[in-house]
Amino acid sequence: QVQLVHSGAEVKKPGASVKVSCKASGYTFTGYYIHWVRQAPGQGLEWMGRITPNNGDTNYAQKFQGRVTLTRDTSISTAYMELSRLRSDDTAVYFCARDGHGYNFDYWGQGTLVTVSS
Amino acid sequence: QSALTQPPSVSGSPGQSVTISCTGTSSDVGTYNRVSWYQQPPGTAPKLMIYEVSNRPSGVPDRFSGSKSGNTASLTISGLQAEDEADYYCSSYTISSTWVFGGGTKLTVL
């Protein structure tokens, strides 16, 4: 069965960077986009960007351009999201999600809580 | 890219029907049939309920249905059940090759 498993929770100081991983299993990793979506406490979902695992091509939301970098390692079926210059309002749960070939998000990881605090 | 507009909350009694709207623009909902809906109970990851406006993934009850007219998409839940209580989000692909979510709607089953 399709599974997306995140790395563990992180606590970072303002100005630092964080790198979250998402390990895929149960399907051909290179055959589907991976998206990253975040959710601040008590808030809605916010799309950050997506990566094409086959060739590394990326699209980012304008809001995160220059601060977020999506990468992947096809040898271990893992996608990564790195967010730099962290601020307190970056405190959120960060989800990876598979694109189900219909421009939707058909499988989601359990999410990684990133807390930014001095 | 501005978020799609959803009502903050809706409610209904068991057995009733409720409809959640999702209003975008000609840059997203109005141009593409790439609208999807997600259910998110508290403390869990979202779950895909509807894709491409009106299609249900395997395992989603047929009580859930979707439609679209112009720049507004809608999710209708008929025969409400207590287990349907959750937050619901719409999403659309955009002309900028990005995706955008709605602000979310909290469904309360009275």
mmCIF file of C-alpha atoms in Angstrom:
data_model
loop_
_atom_site.group_PDB
_atom_site.id
_atom_site.type_symbol
_atom_site.label_atom_id
_atom_site.label_comp_id
_atom_site.label_asym_id
_atom_site.label_seq_id
_atom_site.Cartn_x
_atom_site.Cartn_y
_atom_site.Cartn_z
ATOM 1 C CA GLN A 1 0.000 0.000 0.000
ATOM 2 C CA VAL A 2 1.117 3.563 -0.638
ATOM 3 C CA GLN A 3 2.831 5.150 2.349
ATOM 4 C CA LEU A 4 4.565 8.472 2.885
ATOM 5 C CA VAL A 5 6.563 8.614 6.112
ATOM 6 C CA HIS A 6 7.944 11.865 7.483
ATOM 7 C CA SER A 7 10.983 12.601 9.581
ATOM 8 C CA GLY A 8 10.474 13.621 13.195
ATOM 9 C CA ALA A 9 9.512 16.910 14.787
ATOM 10 C CA GLU A 10 12.008 19.782 14.739
ATOM 11 C CA VAL A 11 12.609 22.812 16.935
ATOM 12 C CA LYS A 12 14.575 25.641 15.328
ATOM 13 C CA LYS A 13 15.619 29.167 16.184
ATOM 14 C CA PRO A 14 14.608 32.149 14.042
ATOM 15 C CA GLY A 15 16.958 32.582 11.099
ATOM 16 C CA ALA A 16 17.898 28.913 10.953
ATOM 17 C CA SER A 17 16.976 26.363 8.273
ATOM 18 C CA VAL A 18 15.078 23.094 8.507
ATOM 19 C CA LYS A 19 15.077 20.081 6.204
ATOM 20 C CA VAL A 20 12.156 17.656 6.359
ATOM 21 C CA SER A 21 12.154 14.273 4.639
ATOM 22 C CA CYS A 22 9.319 12.179 3.232
ATOM 23 C CA LYS A 23 10.023 8.529 2.401
ATOM 24 C CA ALA A 24 7.700 6.922 -0.130
ATOM 25 C CA SER A 25 6.858 3.246 -0.447
ATOM 26 C CA GLY A 26 4.274 1.031 -2.110
ATOM 27 C CA TYR A 27 4.492 2.638 -5.563
ATOM 28 C CA THR A 28 6.977 3.767 -8.213
ATOM 29 C CA PHE A 29 8.469 6.923 -6.668
ATOM 30 C CA THR A 30 9.512 8.445 -10.004
ATOM 31 C CA GLY A 31 6.034 8.128 -11.471
ATOM 32 C CA TYR A 32 4.208 10.747 -9.414
ATOM 33 C CA TYR A 33 4.763 14.377 -8.368
ATOM 34 C CA ILE A 34 5.325 15.043 -4.669
ATOM 35 C CA HIS A 35 3.777 18.202 -3.203
ATOM 36 C CA TRP A 36 4.518 19.982 0.056
ATOM 37 C CA VAL A 37 1.698 21.597 2.021
ATOM 38 C CA ARG A 38 1.865 23.270 5.395
ATOM 39 C CA GLN A 39 -0.676 24.001 8.116
ATOM 40 C CA ALA A 40 -0.030 26.509 10.870
ATOM 41 C CA PRO A 41 -1.694 25.808 14.238
ATOM 42 C CA GLY A 42 -5.463 26.278 13.933
ATOM 43 C CA GLN A 43 -5.105 27.470 10.330
ATOM 44 C CA GLY A 44 -5.835 26.131 6.859
ATOM 45 C CA LEU A 45 -3.761 24.293 4.299
ATOM 46 C CA GLU A 46 -1.171 26.176 2.268
ATOM 47 C CA TRP A 47 0.490 24.791 -0.866
ATOM 48 C CA MET A 48 4.240 25.364 -0.944
ATOM 49 C CA GLY A 49 5.512 23.619 -4.048
ATOM 50 C CA ARG A 50 5.950 20.388 -5.917
ATOM 51 C CA ILE A 51 8.756 18.295 -7.328
ATOM 52 C CA THR A 52 8.837 15.843 -10.207
ATOM 53 C CA PRO A 53 10.891 12.957 -8.805
ATOM 54 C CA ASN A 54 11.785 11.689 -12.265
ATOM 55 C CA ASN A 55 13.840 14.742 -13.251
ATOM 56 C CA GLY A 56 13.889 17.022 -10.219
ATOM 57 C CA ASP A 57 11.791 19.730 -11.868
ATOM 58 C CA THR A 58 10.148 22.040 -9.317
ATOM 59 C CA ASN A 59 7.359 24.617 -9.004
ATOM 60 C CA TYR A 60 7.072 26.872 -5.966
ATOM 61 C CA ALA A 61 4.352 29.098 -4.590
ATOM 62 C CA GLN A 62 5.362 32.711 -5.068
ATOM 63 C CA LYS A 63 5.194 33.284 -1.325
ATOM 64 C CA PHE A 64 8.039 30.807 -0.712
ATOM 65 C CA GLN A 65 10.224 31.558 -3.738
ATOM 66 C CA GLY A 66 13.817 31.970 -2.625
ATOM 67 C CA ARG A 67 13.247 30.397 0.797
ATOM 68 C CA VAL A 68 12.158 26.862 -0.004
ATOM 69 C CA THR A 69 14.059 24.159 -1.864
ATOM 70 C CA LEU A 70 12.569 20.822 -2.854
ATOM 71 C CA THR A 71 14.885 17.947 -3.702
ATOM 72 C CA ARG A 72 14.707 14.188 -3.955
ATOM 73 C CA ASP A 73 16.887 11.088 -3.776
ATOM 74 C CA THR A 74 15.443 8.488 -6.115
ATOM 75 C CA SER A 75 17.802 5.781 -4.804
ATOM 76 C CA ILE A 76 15.931 5.793 -1.490
ATOM 77 C CA SER A 77 12.533 7.054 -2.729
ATOM 78 C CA THR A 78 12.708 10.119 -0.514
ATOM 79 C CA ALA A 79 11.673 13.725 -1.054
ATOM 80 C CA TYR A 80 13.008 16.658 0.948
ATOM 81 C CA MET A 81 11.739 20.132 1.785
ATOM 82 C CA GLU A 82 14.238 22.687 3.066
ATOM 83 C CA LEU A 83 12.992 26.031 4.373
ATOM 84 C CA SER A 84 15.505 28.732 5.200
ATOM 85 C CA ARG A 85 15.509 32.002 7.169
ATOM 86 C CA LEU A 86 12.879 30.613 9.506
ATOM 87 C CA ARG A 87 10.489 32.974 11.320
ATOM 88 C CA SER A 88 8.077 32.311 14.141
ATOM 89 C CA ASP A 89 5.169 32.264 11.699
ATOM 90 C CA ASP A 90 6.760 29.285 9.933
ATOM 91 C CA THR A 91 5.694 27.189 12.919
ATOM 92 C CA ALA A 92 3.450 24.593 11.297
ATOM 93 C CA VAL A 93 2.911 20.972 10.384
ATOM 94 C CA TYR A 94 4.554 20.287 7.043
ATOM 95 C CA PHE A 95 2.970 17.557 4.919
ATOM 96 C CA CYS A 96 4.158 15.807 1.800
ATOM 97 C CA ALA A 97 1.464 14.489 -0.527
ATOM 98 C CA ARG A 98 1.493 12.428 -3.704
ATOM 99 C CA ASP A 99 -0.142 13.814 -6.827
ATOM 100 C CA GLY A 100 -2.634 11.257 -8.091
ATOM 101 C CA HIS A 101 -2.211 12.135 -11.780
ATOM 102 C CA GLY A 102 -5.324 14.267 -11.605
ATOM 103 C CA TYR A 103 -3.728 17.372 -10.154
ATOM 104 C CA ASN A 104 -4.888 16.311 -6.708
ATOM 105 C CA PHE A 105 -3.283 14.972 -3.540
ATOM 106 C CA ASP A 106 -4.285 11.342 -3.173
ATOM 107 C CA TYR A 107 -1.941 10.171 -0.396
ATOM 108 C CA TRP A 108 -0.544 12.231 2.452
ATOM 109 C CA GLY A 109 2.234 11.734 4.939
ATOM 110 C CA GLN A 110 1.561 12.065 8.655
ATOM 111 C CA GLY A 111 3.253 15.457 8.717
ATOM 112 C CA THR A 112 6.247 16.926 10.538
ATOM 113 C CA LEU A 113 5.780 19.607 13.182
ATOM 114 C CA VAL A 114 8.345 22.368 12.860
ATOM 115 C CA THR A 115 8.446 24.800 15.771
ATOM 116 C CA VAL A 116 10.353 28.056 15.377
ATOM 117 C CA SER A 117 11.111 29.670 18.707
ATOM 118 C CA SER A 118 13.914 31.612 20.317
ATOM 119 C CA GLN B 1 -2.315 33.700 -5.678
ATOM 120 C CA SER B 2 -5.188 34.325 -3.242
ATOM 121 C CA ALA B 3 -6.834 31.483 -1.378
ATOM 122 C CA LEU B 4 -10.131 30.148 -2.658
ATOM 123 C CA THR B 5 -13.132 31.373 -0.658
ATOM 124 C CA GLN B 6 -15.065 28.935 1.518
ATOM 125 C CA PRO B 7 -17.625 29.596 4.266
ATOM 126 C CA PRO B 8 -15.950 29.267 7.679
ATOM 127 C CA SER B 9 -18.598 26.909 8.972
ATOM 128 C CA VAL B 10 -21.683 24.910 8.027
ATOM 129 C CA SER B 11 -23.904 22.627 10.072
ATOM 130 C CA GLY B 12 -26.664 20.092 9.661
ATOM 131 C CA SER B 13 -28.540 17.394 11.505
ATOM 132 C CA PRO B 14 -28.001 13.694 10.889
ATOM 133 C CA GLY B 15 -29.694 12.604 7.689
ATOM 134 C CA GLN B 16 -29.781 16.103 6.224
ATOM 135 C CA SER B 17 -27.724 17.450 3.314
ATOM 136 C CA VAL B 18 -25.196 20.260 3.407
ATOM 137 C CA THR B 19 -23.333 22.041 0.619
ATOM 138 C CA ILE B 20 -19.960 23.744 0.937
ATOM 139 C CA SER B 21 -19.023 26.301 -1.699
ATOM 140 C CA CYS B 22 -15.563 27.133 -2.994
ATOM 141 C CA THR B 23 -15.215 30.331 -5.023
ATOM 142 C CA GLY B 24 -12.159 31.076 -7.095
ATOM 143 C CA THR B 25 -11.454 33.053 -10.226
ATOM 144 C CA SER B 26 -10.968 32.591 -13.952
ATOM 145 C CA SER B 27 -7.318 31.877 -13.118
ATOM 146 C CA ASP B 28 -8.123 28.676 -11.287
ATOM 147 C CA VAL B 29 -11.566 27.135 -10.648
ATOM 148 C CA GLY B 30 -13.120 28.818 -13.663
ATOM 149 C CA THR B 31 -10.540 27.536 -16.134
ATOM 150 C CA TYR B 32 -9.722 24.023 -14.996
ATOM 151 C CA ASN B 33 -11.738 20.996 -13.917
ATOM 152 C CA ARG B 34 -8.881 20.323 -11.503
ATOM 153 C CA VAL B 35 -10.838 20.975 -8.320
ATOM 154 C CA SER B 36 -10.508 18.531 -5.452
ATOM 155 C CA TRP B 37 -11.926 18.296 -1.934
ATOM 156 C CA TYR B 38 -10.316 17.051 1.279
ATOM 157 C CA GLN B 39 -11.685 15.976 4.648
ATOM 158 C CA GLN B 40 -9.551 16.590 7.730
ATOM 159 C CA PRO B 41 -10.697 15.424 11.176
ATOM 160 C CA PRO B 42 -8.794 17.106 14.025
ATOM 161 C CA GLY B 43 -5.205 16.013 14.421
ATOM 162 C CA THR B 44 -5.060 13.967 11.229
ATOM 163 C CA ALA B 45 -3.754 14.377 7.698
ATOM 164 C CA PRO B 46 -6.231 15.420 5.004
ATOM 165 C CA LYS B 47 -8.025 12.739 2.985
ATOM 166 C CA LEU B 48 -8.988 13.080 -0.682
ATOM 167 C CA MET B 49 -12.784 12.936 -1.070
ATOM 168 C CA ILE B 50 -13.440 14.332 -4.574
ATOM 169 C CA TYR B 51 -11.098 14.921 -7.519
ATOM 170 C CA GLU B 52 -11.557 16.573 -10.918
ATOM 171 C CA VAL B 53 -14.697 18.352 -9.684
ATOM 172 C CA SER B 54 -16.982 15.346 -9.279
ATOM 173 C CA ASN B 55 -15.060 12.057 -9.138
ATOM 174 C CA ARG B 56 -14.897 9.947 -5.974
ATOM 175 C CA PRO B 57 -11.827 7.859 -5.143
ATOM 176 C CA SER B 58 -12.428 4.228 -4.303
ATOM 177 C CA GLY B 59 -13.797 3.865 -0.784
ATOM 178 C CA VAL B 60 -15.418 7.294 -0.511
ATOM 179 C CA PRO B 61 -19.187 6.951 0.106
ATOM 180 C CA ASP B 62 -21.496 8.115 -2.671
ATOM 181 C CA ARG B 63 -23.068 10.478 -0.126
ATOM 182 C CA PHE B 64 -20.246 12.821 -1.153
ATOM 183 C CA SER B 65 -20.645 14.577 -4.483
ATOM 184 C CA GLY B 66 -19.060 17.519 -6.255
ATOM 185 C CA SER B 67 -20.025 20.000 -8.928
ATOM 186 C CA LYS B 68 -18.886 23.243 -10.512
ATOM 187 C CA SER B 69 -20.489 26.266 -12.118
ATOM 188 C CA GLY B 70 -18.307 29.068 -13.436
ATOM 189 C CA ASN B 71 -15.796 30.101 -10.796
ATOM 190 C CA THR B 72 -17.538 28.239 -7.953
ATOM 191 C CA ALA B 73 -17.210 24.587 -7.032
ATOM 192 C CA SER B 74 -19.389 22.837 -4.476
ATOM 193 C CA LEU B 75 -19.214 19.777 -2.254
ATOM 194 C CA THR B 76 -22.504 18.242 -1.173
ATOM 195 C CA ILE B 77 -22.781 15.710 1.625
ATOM 196 C CA SER B 78 -26.137 13.975 1.777
ATOM 197 C CA GLY B 79 -27.451 11.765 4.561
ATOM 198 C CA LEU B 80 -25.167 13.447 7.108
ATOM 199 C CA GLN B 81 -23.555 11.192 9.658
ATOM 200 C CA ALA B 82 -21.755 12.041 12.875
ATOM 201 C CA GLU B 83 -18.488 10.736 11.389
ATOM 202 C CA ASP B 84 -18.661 13.430 8.687
ATOM 203 C CA GLU B 85 -17.846 16.121 11.248
ATOM 204 C CA ALA B 86 -14.475 17.554 10.163
ATOM 205 C CA ASP B 87 -12.800 20.418 8.356
ATOM 206 C CA TYR B 88 -13.187 20.410 4.567
ATOM 207 C CA TYR B 89 -10.845 22.075 2.080
ATOM 208 C CA CYS B 90 -11.107 22.629 -1.637
ATOM 209 C CA SER B 91 -8.112 22.939 -3.925
ATOM 210 C CA SER B 92 -7.590 23.978 -7.526
ATOM 211 C CA TYR B 93 -4.810 23.956 -10.070
ATOM 212 C CA THR B 94 -4.048 27.438 -11.448
ATOM 213 C CA ILE B 95 -2.890 29.059 -14.675
ATOM 214 C CA SER B 96 0.473 29.712 -13.007
ATOM 215 C CA SER B 97 1.078 25.943 -12.767
ATOM 216 C CA THR B 98 0.625 26.145 -9.008
ATOM 217 C CA TRP B 99 -2.069 24.924 -6.642
ATOM 218 C CA VAL B 100 -4.247 26.892 -4.233
ATOM 219 C CA PHE B 101 -6.415 25.813 -1.300
ATOM 220 C CA GLY B 102 -9.562 27.265 0.155
ATOM 221 C CA GLY B 103 -9.536 28.611 3.689
ATOM 222 C CA GLY B 104 -11.413 25.579 4.988
ATOM 223 C CA THR B 105 -14.938 24.951 6.283
ATOM 224 C CA LYS B 106 -15.763 23.403 9.636
ATOM 225 C CA LEU B 107 -18.698 21.008 9.348
ATOM 226 C CA THR B 108 -20.663 20.454 12.542
ATOM 227 C CA VAL B 109 -23.183 17.619 12.742
ATOM 228 C CA LEU B 110 -25.801 18.762 15.237
#
